[in-house]
Amino acid sequence: MRWLIAFHIVFVVTWFAGLFYLPRLFVYHAEAREPALREQFKVMERRLLVMTHIGGALAILMGLALVGWWSQVDAGYLTTTHWFSAKMGLVVLLLAYHGMLVKLRGEFARDACRWTSRRLRLFNELPGLLLIGIVILAVAKPF
């Protein structure tokens, strides 16, 4: 079980690296005026999104393995604690955010993104807020 937790944390960190940095690349991309630089950002965004997909998929896989293990140990625990439901709600929001990154990357790849760099900067703050909530719920289990 400790190995599952360790790998879950490693892959969550990998996932968040992409969730934090990809929108920052979008900001730079939106502000770039030189065609060669814009093309370079497209390559960087595509490659980073692949890493983000892998980190996210493995984080979810390890998380599901943990849920499976925990349900074997104490079948009622996860259904009687509200912190877990709240955490899963935040993870769903995180998945929606990830989906928005996929959509934005596609728009940037087609030179069709109309988001301003300011809007992208604000959007870039969301995973940090979700991370704070998820960690507090997972560690402190406040309710």
PDB file of C-alpha atoms in Angstrom, residues 29-95:
ATOM      1  CA  HIS A  29       2.598  31.790 -27.125  1.00  0.00           C
ATOM      2  CA  ALA A  30      -0.230  34.330 -27.046  1.00  0.00           C
ATOM      3  CA  GLU A  31       2.295  37.146 -26.647  1.00  0.00           C
ATOM      4  CA  ALA A  32       4.718  35.885 -29.331  1.00  0.00           C
ATOM      5  CA  ARG A  33       4.683  37.754 -32.635  1.00  0.00           C
ATOM      6  CA  GLU A  34       7.449  35.995 -34.586  1.00  0.00           C
ATOM      7  CA  PRO A  35       6.153  33.034 -36.650  1.00  0.00           C
ATOM      8  CA  ALA A  36       9.214  30.874 -35.869  1.00  0.00           C
ATOM      9  CA  LEU A  37       8.736  31.406 -32.141  1.00  0.00           C
ATOM     10  CA  ARG A  38       5.040  30.577 -32.389  1.00  0.00           C
ATOM     11  CA  GLU A  39       5.913  27.331 -34.185  1.00  0.00           C
ATOM     12  CA  GLN A  40       8.409  26.448 -31.467  1.00  0.00           C
ATOM     13  CA  PHE A  41       5.734  26.979 -28.806  1.00  0.00           C
ATOM     14  CA  LYS A  42       3.435  24.601 -30.699  1.00  0.00           C
ATOM     15  CA  VAL A  43       6.070  21.854 -30.491  1.00  0.00           C
ATOM     16  CA  MET A  44       6.747  22.509 -26.797  1.00  0.00           C
ATOM     17  CA  GLU A  45       3.021  22.534 -25.960  1.00  0.00           C
ATOM     18  CA  ARG A  46       2.388  19.273 -27.807  1.00  0.00           C
ATOM     19  CA  ARG A  47       5.275  17.501 -26.070  1.00  0.00           C
ATOM     20  CA  LEU A  48       4.365  18.834 -22.625  1.00  0.00           C
ATOM     21  CA  LEU A  49       0.749  17.808 -23.088  1.00  0.00           C
ATOM     22  CA  VAL A  50       1.870  14.221 -23.787  1.00  0.00           C
ATOM     23  CA  MET A  51       3.808  14.184 -20.493  1.00  0.00           C
ATOM     24  CA  THR A  52       0.808  15.721 -18.736  1.00  0.00           C
ATOM     25  CA  HIS A  53      -1.485  13.006 -20.131  1.00  0.00           C
ATOM     26  CA  ILE A  54       0.878  10.271 -18.943  1.00  0.00           C
ATOM     27  CA  GLY A  55       1.254  11.775 -15.460  1.00  0.00           C
ATOM     28  CA  GLY A  56      -2.504  12.267 -15.146  1.00  0.00           C
ATOM     29  CA  ALA A  57      -3.375   8.788 -16.379  1.00  0.00           C
ATOM     30  CA  LEU A  58      -0.893   7.124 -14.040  1.00  0.00           C
ATOM     31  CA  ALA A  59      -1.978   9.300 -11.089  1.00  0.00           C
ATOM     32  CA  ILE A  60      -5.575   8.259 -11.690  1.00  0.00           C
ATOM     33  CA  LEU A  61      -4.588   4.608 -12.123  1.00  0.00           C
ATOM     34  CA  MET A  62      -2.638   4.612  -8.848  1.00  0.00           C
ATOM     35  CA  GLY A  63      -5.498   6.469  -7.146  1.00  0.00           C
ATOM     36  CA  LEU A  64      -7.983   3.844  -8.320  1.00  0.00           C
ATOM     37  CA  ALA A  65      -5.643   1.122  -7.083  1.00  0.00           C
ATOM     38  CA  LEU A  66      -5.559   2.847  -3.686  1.00  0.00           C
ATOM     39  CA  VAL A  67      -9.347   3.073  -3.608  1.00  0.00           C
ATOM     40  CA  GLY A  68      -9.537  -0.622  -4.472  1.00  0.00           C
ATOM     41  CA  TRP A  69      -7.054  -1.514  -1.758  1.00  0.00           C
ATOM     42  CA  TRP A  70      -8.800   0.660   0.812  1.00  0.00           C
ATOM     43  CA  SER A  71     -12.230  -0.753  -0.012  1.00  0.00           C
ATOM     44  CA  GLN A  72     -10.809  -4.226   0.686  1.00  0.00           C
ATOM     45  CA  VAL A  73      -9.484  -3.132   4.088  1.00  0.00           C
ATOM     46  CA  ASP A  74     -12.547  -1.143   5.212  1.00  0.00           C
ATOM     47  CA  ALA A  75     -15.445  -1.285   2.763  1.00  0.00           C
ATOM     48  CA  GLY A  76     -17.484   1.437   4.449  1.00  0.00           C
ATOM     49  CA  TYR A  77     -14.735   3.950   5.129  1.00  0.00           C
ATOM     50  CA  LEU A  78     -14.736   5.739   1.786  1.00  0.00           C
ATOM     51  CA  THR A  79     -18.521   5.970   1.642  1.00  0.00           C
ATOM     52  CA  THR A  80     -18.912   7.294   5.187  1.00  0.00           C
ATOM     53  CA  THR A  81     -16.258  10.020   5.064  1.00  0.00           C
ATOM     54  CA  HIS A  82     -17.103  13.302   3.422  1.00  0.00           C
ATOM     55  CA  TRP A  83     -13.509  14.368   2.832  1.00  0.00           C
ATOM     56  CA  PHE A  84     -13.097  11.667   0.184  1.00  0.00           C
ATOM     57  CA  SER A  85     -16.209  12.737  -1.712  1.00  0.00           C
ATOM     58  CA  ALA A  86     -15.050  16.354  -1.592  1.00  0.00           C
ATOM     59  CA  LYS A  87     -11.584  15.347  -2.796  1.00  0.00           C
ATOM     60  CA  MET A  88     -13.090  13.400  -5.697  1.00  0.00           C
ATOM     61  CA  GLY A  89     -15.162  16.457  -6.602  1.00  0.00           C
ATOM     62  CA  LEU A  90     -11.988  18.529  -6.810  1.00  0.00           C
ATOM     63  CA  VAL A  91     -10.306  15.810  -8.891  1.00  0.00           C
ATOM     64  CA  VAL A  92     -13.237  15.954 -11.327  1.00  0.00           C
ATOM     65  CA  LEU A  93     -12.694  19.722 -11.610  1.00  0.00           C
ATOM     66  CA  LEU A  94      -9.010  19.022 -12.215  1.00  0.00           C
ATOM     67  CA  LEU A  95      -9.919  16.645 -15.033  1.00  0.00           C
TER      68      LEU A  95
END
